[in-house]
Amino acid sequence: MTHLQAGLSSETTEKARLELNENPDTLHQDIQQVRDMIVTRPDIGFLRTDDDFILRFLRARKFDQIETFRLLAQYFQFRQQNLDMFQSFKVDDPGIKRALMDGFPGVLETPDQHGRKILILFASNWDQNRNSFIDILRAILLSLEVLIENPDLQINGFILIIDWSNFSFKQASKLTPNILKLAIEGLQDSFPARFGGIHFVNQPWYIHAMYTIIKPFLKDKTRKRIFLHGNNLNSLHQLIQPECLPSEFGGTLPPYDMGIWARTLLGPEYNDETDLCSLPLSPSLSLSLSVPSAGVPGPGAVYR
């Protein structure tokens, strides 16, 4: 075991070997071979290339070095092409802070039975007069940046549950193909996270229609990991044990506290009595194609 695997249990190290093709004897060589490919893309500013950072991309692509480099390039290219999304990319940005405090996303403290971190979204909580979809996406991406620092989650991955209860047709009409495609590019194509499952529960017919629209943009592997449960929580429990779920999803855990993850990220900045309506709603963010001249990716990044 190298220092890059320090802190991992023997079980997790073995899982990385069996499922991700991770070999401690060739780990540094694998990382360097990916790093050596950077010169082939002078059009992209690779703002971080240290061992720990590249390793999470290798794990996300099961140590296929070509696919790893493609993901690494897409990670930075997405940020360059959508520069406005990553200005003030930090927890105290008003738009991100508001989304976090409204529960976008929720992050359960208890992992599932496979060690995967469970993210939840209660779609009907989206107040479109207060949160732009872009700010919600930014809050999700920032949360993933924080979570993916954990090597266990790089290996075990994530589960996403979206509860569509009481999500109105009017709300759904704001989910245009363009912004859905942007979310897919940001989460599926440009981030080093292993999503073991995306679960829709209580979805109405118009969410089925939306899914039909976005299907062509999804990779086959992603499509196979999307499960439409409707109101059948038993089918959800066949994949995620009830002991890992809050009562909203028929689980044995207490009801989800929407403020847990926000408190974790915001710390002293979190205030239950904050007048969220006083926070300015971010304007619609354009998809700028300008390239950042400087910046550091990650939770504290500010691209200028």
CSV table of C-alpha atoms in Angstrom, one decimal:
chain,number,residue,atom,x,y,z
A,1,MET,CA,0.0,0.0,0.0
A,2,THR,CA,1.3,3.4,-1.0
A,3,HIS,CA,0.8,6.7,0.8
A,4,LEU,CA,-1.9,7.4,-1.8
A,5,GLN,CA,-4.0,4.6,-0.2
A,6,ALA,CA,-3.3,5.6,3.4
A,7,GLY,CA,-6.4,5.5,5.5
A,8,LEU,CA,-8.2,3.0,3.4
A,9,SER,CA,-9.3,-0.2,5.1
A,10,SER,CA,-8.1,-3.5,3.8
A,11,GLU,CA,-11.6,-4.3,2.5
A,12,THR,CA,-11.8,-1.0,0.6
A,13,THR,CA,-8.3,-1.5,-0.8
A,14,GLU,CA,-9.3,-5.0,-2.0
A,15,LYS,CA,-12.5,-3.6,-3.5
A,16,ALA,CA,-10.4,-1.0,-5.4
A,17,ARG,CA,-8.2,-3.8,-6.7
A,18,LEU,CA,-11.1,-6.1,-7.8
A,19,GLU,CA,-13.6,-3.6,-9.1
A,20,LEU,CA,-11.4,-0.7,-10.3
A,21,ASN,CA,-8.2,-2.5,-11.3
A,22,GLU,CA,-6.2,-0.4,-8.8
A,23,ASN,CA,-2.7,-1.8,-8.3
A,24,PRO,CA,-0.5,-0.2,-5.6
A,25,ASP,CA,2.6,-1.4,-7.4
A,26,THR,CA,1.9,0.6,-10.5
A,27,LEU,CA,-0.1,3.5,-9.0
A,28,HIS,CA,2.5,6.2,-9.5
A,29,GLN,CA,3.2,5.0,-13.0
A,30,ASP,CA,-0.5,5.1,-13.8
A,31,ILE,CA,-0.8,8.6,-12.5
A,32,GLN,CA,2.2,9.8,-14.4
A,33,GLN,CA,1.0,8.3,-17.7
A,34,VAL,CA,-2.2,10.3,-17.4
A,35,ARG,CA,-0.2,13.4,-16.5
A,36,ASP,CA,2.0,12.9,-19.6
A,37,MET,CA,-1.1,13.2,-21.8
A,38,ILE,CA,-1.7,16.8,-20.8
A,39,VAL,CA,0.6,18.2,-23.4
A,40,THR,CA,-1.8,16.8,-26.1
A,41,ARG,CA,-4.5,19.4,-25.1
A,42,PRO,CA,-2.8,22.8,-25.0
A,43,ASP,CA,-6.2,24.4,-25.5
A,44,ILE,CA,-7.2,23.4,-21.9
A,45,GLY,CA,-5.9,24.9,-18.7
A,46,PHE,CA,-5.2,22.0,-16.4
A,47,LEU,CA,-5.3,23.9,-13.1
A,48,ARG,CA,-4.5,20.9,-10.9
A,49,THR,CA,-2.4,17.9,-11.7
A,50,ASP,CA,-1.2,16.5,-8.4
A,51,ASP,CA,-1.2,12.8,-7.6
A,52,ASP,CA,-4.2,12.8,-5.3
A,53,PHE,CA,-6.3,14.8,-7.9
A,54,ILE,CA,-5.5,12.5,-10.9
A,55,LEU,CA,-6.1,9.4,-8.8
A,56,ARG,CA,-9.8,10.2,-8.3
A,57,PHE,CA,-10.2,10.3,-12.1
A,58,LEU,CA,-8.4,7.0,-12.5
A,59,ARG,CA,-10.7,5.5,-10.0
A,60,ALA,CA,-13.7,6.9,-11.7
A,61,ARG,CA,-12.7,5.3,-15.0
A,62,LYS,CA,-11.4,2.0,-13.6
A,63,PHE,CA,-7.8,2.8,-14.4
A,64,ASP,CA,-8.4,3.0,-18.1
A,65,GLN,CA,-5.8,5.7,-18.8
A,66,ILE,CA,-7.2,7.0,-22.1
A,67,GLU,CA,-10.7,7.3,-20.6
A,68,THR,CA,-9.2,8.8,-17.4
A,69,PHE,CA,-7.5,11.5,-19.4
A,70,ARG,CA,-10.6,12.2,-21.4
A,71,LEU,CA,-12.6,12.7,-18.2
A,72,LEU,CA,-9.8,14.9,-16.8
A,73,ALA,CA,-9.9,17.1,-19.9
A,74,GLN,CA,-13.7,17.3,-19.9
A,75,TYR,CA,-13.6,18.3,-16.2
A,76,PHE,CA,-11.5,21.4,-17.0
A,77,GLN,CA,-13.1,22.1,-20.4
A,78,PHE,CA,-16.6,22.2,-18.8
A,79,ARG,CA,-15.4,24.8,-16.3
A,80,GLN,CA,-13.8,26.8,-19.1
A,81,GLN,CA,-16.8,26.7,-21.3
A,82,ASN,CA,-19.2,27.6,-18.5
A,83,LEU,CA,-17.1,30.1,-16.7
A,84,ASP,CA,-19.9,32.1,-15.1
A,85,MET,CA,-21.0,29.0,-13.2
A,86,PHE,CA,-17.7,28.8,-11.4
A,87,GLN,CA,-17.3,32.4,-10.5
A,88,SER,CA,-17.6,32.7,-6.7
A,89,PHE,CA,-17.7,28.9,-6.6
A,90,LYS,CA,-17.8,28.6,-2.8
A,91,VAL,CA,-20.2,27.9,0.0
A,92,ASP,CA,-20.8,31.6,1.0
A,93,ASP,CA,-21.8,32.6,-2.6
A,94,PRO,CA,-25.4,33.8,-2.1
A,95,GLY,CA,-26.9,31.5,-4.7
A,96,ILE,CA,-25.1,28.4,-3.6
A,97,LYS,CA,-25.8,29.1,0.1
A,98,ARG,CA,-29.5,29.6,-0.6
A,99,ALA,CA,-29.7,26.3,-2.5
A,100,LEU,CA,-27.8,24.4,0.2
A,101,MET,CA,-30.1,25.8,2.9
A,102,ASP,CA,-33.1,24.7,0.9
A,103,GLY,CA,-31.7,21.2,0.8
A,104,PHE,CA,-30.1,21.0,-2.6
A,105,PRO,CA,-28.6,18.6,-2.2
A,106,GLY,CA,-29.4,16.5,0.8
A,107,VAL,CA,-26.6,14.2,2.0
A,108,LEU,CA,-27.4,11.3,4.3
A,109,GLU,CA,-24.9,10.6,7.1
A,110,THR,CA,-25.5,6.9,6.8
A,111,PRO,CA,-24.1,5.2,3.6
A,112,ASP,CA,-25.9,2.4,1.9
A,113,GLN,CA,-25.0,-1.2,2.4
A,114,HIS,CA,-22.2,-1.0,-0.1
A,115,GLY,CA,-20.6,2.1,1.5
A,116,ARG,CA,-22.0,4.5,-1.1
A,117,LYS,CA,-22.9,8.0,0.0
A,118,ILE,CA,-26.6,8.7,-0.6
A,119,LEU,CA,-27.6,12.1,-2.0
A,120,ILE,CA,-31.3,13.1,-2.0
A,121,LEU,CA,-33.3,15.8,-3.8
A,122,PHE,CA,-36.8,16.7,-2.8
A,123,ALA,CA,-37.8,18.3,-6.1
A,124,SER,CA,-40.9,20.0,-4.9
A,125,ASN,CA,-38.8,22.1,-2.6
A,126,TRP,CA,-37.5,24.0,-5.6
A,127,ASP,CA,-38.9,27.6,-5.2
A,128,GLN,CA,-38.2,29.0,-8.6
A,129,ASN,CA,-38.6,32.5,-7.3
A,130,ARG,CA,-35.7,31.9,-5.0
A,131,ASN,CA,-33.4,29.4,-6.5
A,132,SER,CA,-32.3,29.3,-10.2
A,133,PHE,CA,-31.7,25.8,-11.6
A,134,ILE,CA,-28.1,26.9,-12.3
A,135,ASP,CA,-27.5,27.7,-8.6
A,136,ILE,CA,-28.9,24.3,-7.6
A,137,LEU,CA,-26.6,22.6,-10.0
A,138,ARG,CA,-23.6,24.7,-8.7
A,139,ALA,CA,-24.5,23.6,-5.1
A,140,ILE,CA,-24.6,20.0,-6.2
A,141,LEU,CA,-21.3,20.2,-8.0
A,142,LEU,CA,-19.7,22.0,-5.0
A,143,SER,CA,-21.0,19.3,-2.6
A,144,LEU,CA,-19.5,16.6,-4.8
A,145,GLU,CA,-16.2,18.5,-4.8
A,146,VAL,CA,-16.2,18.3,-1.0
A,147,LEU,CA,-17.3,14.7,-0.9
A,148,ILE,CA,-15.0,13.4,-3.5
A,149,GLU,CA,-12.0,14.4,-1.4
A,150,ASN,CA,-12.8,11.3,0.6
A,151,PRO,CA,-10.9,8.3,-0.9
A,152,ASP,CA,-13.5,5.9,0.3
A,153,LEU,CA,-16.2,7.6,-1.8
A,154,GLN,CA,-13.9,7.7,-4.8
A,155,ILE,CA,-14.0,3.9,-4.6
A,156,ASN,CA,-17.5,3.2,-3.2
A,157,GLY,CA,-19.3,5.9,-5.1
A,158,PHE,CA,-22.6,7.6,-4.7
A,159,ILE,CA,-26.4,7.0,-4.9
A,160,LEU,CA,-28.8,9.7,-5.9
A,161,ILE,CA,-32.5,9.6,-5.0
A,162,ILE,CA,-34.9,12.2,-6.4
A,163,ASP,CA,-38.4,12.4,-4.8
A,164,TRP,CA,-40.8,14.0,-7.3
A,165,SER,CA,-43.7,14.1,-4.9
A,166,ASN,CA,-45.8,17.3,-5.4
A,167,PHE,CA,-43.5,18.5,-8.2
A,168,SER,CA,-45.9,20.5,-10.4
A,169,PHE,CA,-46.2,20.6,-14.1
A,170,LYS,CA,-45.3,24.3,-13.9
A,171,GLN,CA,-42.1,23.5,-12.1
A,172,ALA,CA,-41.3,20.8,-14.6
A,173,SER,CA,-41.7,23.3,-17.5
A,174,LYS,CA,-38.6,25.1,-16.3
A,175,LEU,CA,-36.5,22.0,-16.9
A,176,THR,CA,-35.7,22.8,-20.5
A,177,PRO,CA,-33.6,20.5,-22.7
A,178,ASN,CA,-30.8,23.0,-22.6
A,179,ILE,CA,-30.4,23.1,-18.8
A,180,LEU,CA,-31.0,19.4,-18.5
A,181,LYS,CA,-28.2,18.8,-21.1
A,182,LEU,CA,-26.0,21.2,-19.0
A,183,ALA,CA,-26.6,19.1,-15.9
A,184,ILE,CA,-25.8,15.9,-17.7
A,185,GLU,CA,-22.6,17.3,-19.1
A,186,GLY,CA,-21.6,18.5,-15.6
A,187,LEU,CA,-22.4,15.4,-13.7
A,188,GLN,CA,-22.1,12.5,-16.2
A,189,ASP,CA,-19.4,13.6,-18.5
A,190,SER,CA,-17.2,16.0,-16.5
A,191,PHE,CA,-17.0,14.9,-12.9
A,192,PRO,CA,-15.0,12.0,-11.4
A,193,ALA,CA,-17.8,10.4,-9.3
A,194,ARG,CA,-19.0,6.8,-9.6
A,195,PHE,CA,-22.8,6.8,-9.5
A,196,GLY,CA,-24.1,3.4,-8.7
A,197,GLY,CA,-27.7,4.3,-9.1
A,198,ILE,CA,-30.1,7.2,-9.8
A,199,HIS,CA,-33.5,6.5,-8.3
A,200,PHE,CA,-36.7,8.4,-9.2
A,201,VAL,CA,-39.6,7.9,-6.7
A,202,ASN,CA,-43.2,9.3,-6.9
A,203,GLN,CA,-42.5,10.7,-10.4
A,204,PRO,CA,-45.6,12.0,-12.4
A,205,TRP,CA,-46.2,11.3,-16.1
A,206,TYR,CA,-44.5,14.5,-17.2
A,207,ILE,CA,-41.2,13.4,-15.5
A,208,HIS,CA,-41.4,10.2,-17.6
A,209,ALA,CA,-41.7,12.5,-20.6
A,210,MET,CA,-38.7,14.6,-19.5
A,211,TYR,CA,-36.7,11.4,-19.1
A,212,THR,CA,-37.5,10.4,-22.7
A,213,ILE,CA,-36.1,13.8,-23.8
A,214,ILE,CA,-32.8,13.4,-22.0
A,215,LYS,CA,-32.3,9.7,-22.7
A,216,PRO,CA,-30.3,10.4,-26.0
A,217,PHE,CA,-27.8,12.4,-24.0
A,218,LEU,CA,-27.2,9.6,-21.5
A,219,LYS,CA,-24.5,7.0,-21.8
A,220,ASP,CA,-25.7,3.4,-21.9
A,221,LYS,CA,-24.1,2.7,-18.5
A,222,THR,CA,-26.0,5.7,-17.0
A,223,ARG,CA,-29.3,4.6,-18.5
A,224,LYS,CA,-28.9,1.2,-17.0
A,225,ARG,CA,-28.4,2.8,-13.6
A,226,ILE,CA,-31.6,4.9,-13.6
A,227,PHE,CA,-34.5,3.3,-11.8
A,228,LEU,CA,-38.1,4.6,-12.1
A,229,HIS,CA,-39.8,3.3,-8.9
A,230,GLY,CA,-43.0,5.4,-9.0
A,231,ASN,CA,-44.7,4.9,-5.6
A,232,ASN,CA,-43.3,1.4,-5.2
A,233,LEU,CA,-40.9,1.8,-2.4
A,234,ASN,CA,-40.4,-2.0,-2.2
A,235,SER,CA,-38.5,-1.9,-5.4
A,236,LEU,CA,-36.3,0.9,-4.0
A,237,HIS,CA,-35.7,-1.3,-0.9
A,238,GLN,CA,-34.6,-4.2,-3.1
A,239,LEU,CA,-31.6,-2.0,-4.1
A,240,ILE,CA,-31.1,0.2,-1.0
A,241,GLN,CA,-31.8,-1.4,2.4
A,242,PRO,CA,-34.4,0.4,4.5
A,243,GLU,CA,-31.9,0.6,7.4
A,244,CYS,CA,-30.0,3.1,5.2
A,245,LEU,CA,-33.0,5.3,4.4
A,246,PRO,CA,-35.0,8.0,6.2
A,247,SER,CA,-38.7,7.5,6.9
A,248,GLU,CA,-39.6,9.6,3.8
A,249,PHE,CA,-38.4,6.7,1.7
A,250,GLY,CA,-39.9,3.9,3.9
A,251,GLY,CA,-36.7,3.5,5.8
A,252,THR,CA,-36.1,2.9,9.5
A,253,LEU,CA,-34.0,6.1,10.0
A,254,PRO,CA,-35.6,9.3,11.4
A,255,PRO,CA,-37.0,11.9,8.9
A,256,TYR,CA,-34.3,13.7,7.0
A,257,ASP,CA,-33.1,16.9,8.5
A,258,MET,CA,-32.7,19.2,5.6
A,259,GLY,CA,-30.2,21.4,7.4
A,260,ILE,CA,-27.6,18.7,8.1
A,261,TRP,CA,-25.5,19.1,5.0
A,262,ALA,CA,-25.9,22.8,4.9
A,263,ARG,CA,-24.6,23.0,8.5
A,264,THR,CA,-21.7,20.8,7.6
A,265,LEU,CA,-20.6,23.0,4.7
A,266,LEU,CA,-21.6,26.4,6.1
A,267,GLY,CA,-20.5,26.0,9.7
A,268,PRO,CA,-20.9,29.2,11.6
A,269,GLU,CA,-22.3,30.8,8.5
A,270,TYR,CA,-25.4,28.6,8.9
A,271,ASN,CA,-28.4,30.3,10.5
A,272,ASP,CA,-31.8,28.7,10.7
A,273,GLU,CA,-33.3,32.2,11.0
A,274,THR,CA,-31.6,33.6,7.9
A,275,ASP,CA,-34.1,35.5,5.8
A,276,LEU,CA,-33.5,33.6,2.6
A,277,CYS,CA,-35.7,36.0,0.7
A,278,SER,CA,-33.3,38.8,1.4
A,279,LEU,CA,-30.5,36.9,-0.5
A,280,PRO,CA,-30.4,38.2,-4.1
A,281,LEU,CA,-31.4,35.6,-6.7
A,282,SER,CA,-28.6,35.0,-9.2
A,283,PRO,CA,-29.4,36.2,-12.7
A,284,SER,CA,-29.6,33.7,-15.5
A,285,LEU,CA,-26.0,32.6,-16.1
A,286,SER,CA,-24.8,32.7,-19.6
A,287,LEU,CA,-22.7,29.8,-21.0
A,288,SER,CA,-19.5,31.8,-21.6
A,289,LEU,CA,-16.8,30.2,-23.8
A,290,SER,CA,-14.0,32.3,-22.4
A,291,VAL,CA,-11.0,30.5,-20.9
A,292,PRO,CA,-10.0,31.3,-17.3
A,293,SER,CA,-6.5,32.7,-17.0
A,294,ALA,CA,-6.1,31.6,-13.4
A,295,GLY,CA,-7.9,29.7,-10.7
A,296,VAL,CA,-7.8,26.6,-8.5
A,297,PRO,CA,-10.5,24.0,-8.9
A,298,GLY,CA,-12.4,22.7,-6.0
A,299,PRO,CA,-14.5,24.0,-3.2
A,300,GLY,CA,-12.6,27.3,-2.8
A,301,ALA,CA,-12.2,28.0,-6.5
A,302,VAL,CA,-12.9,31.4,-7.9
A,303,TYR,CA,-12.3,31.7,-11.6
A,304,ARG,CA,-11.7,35.3,-12.8
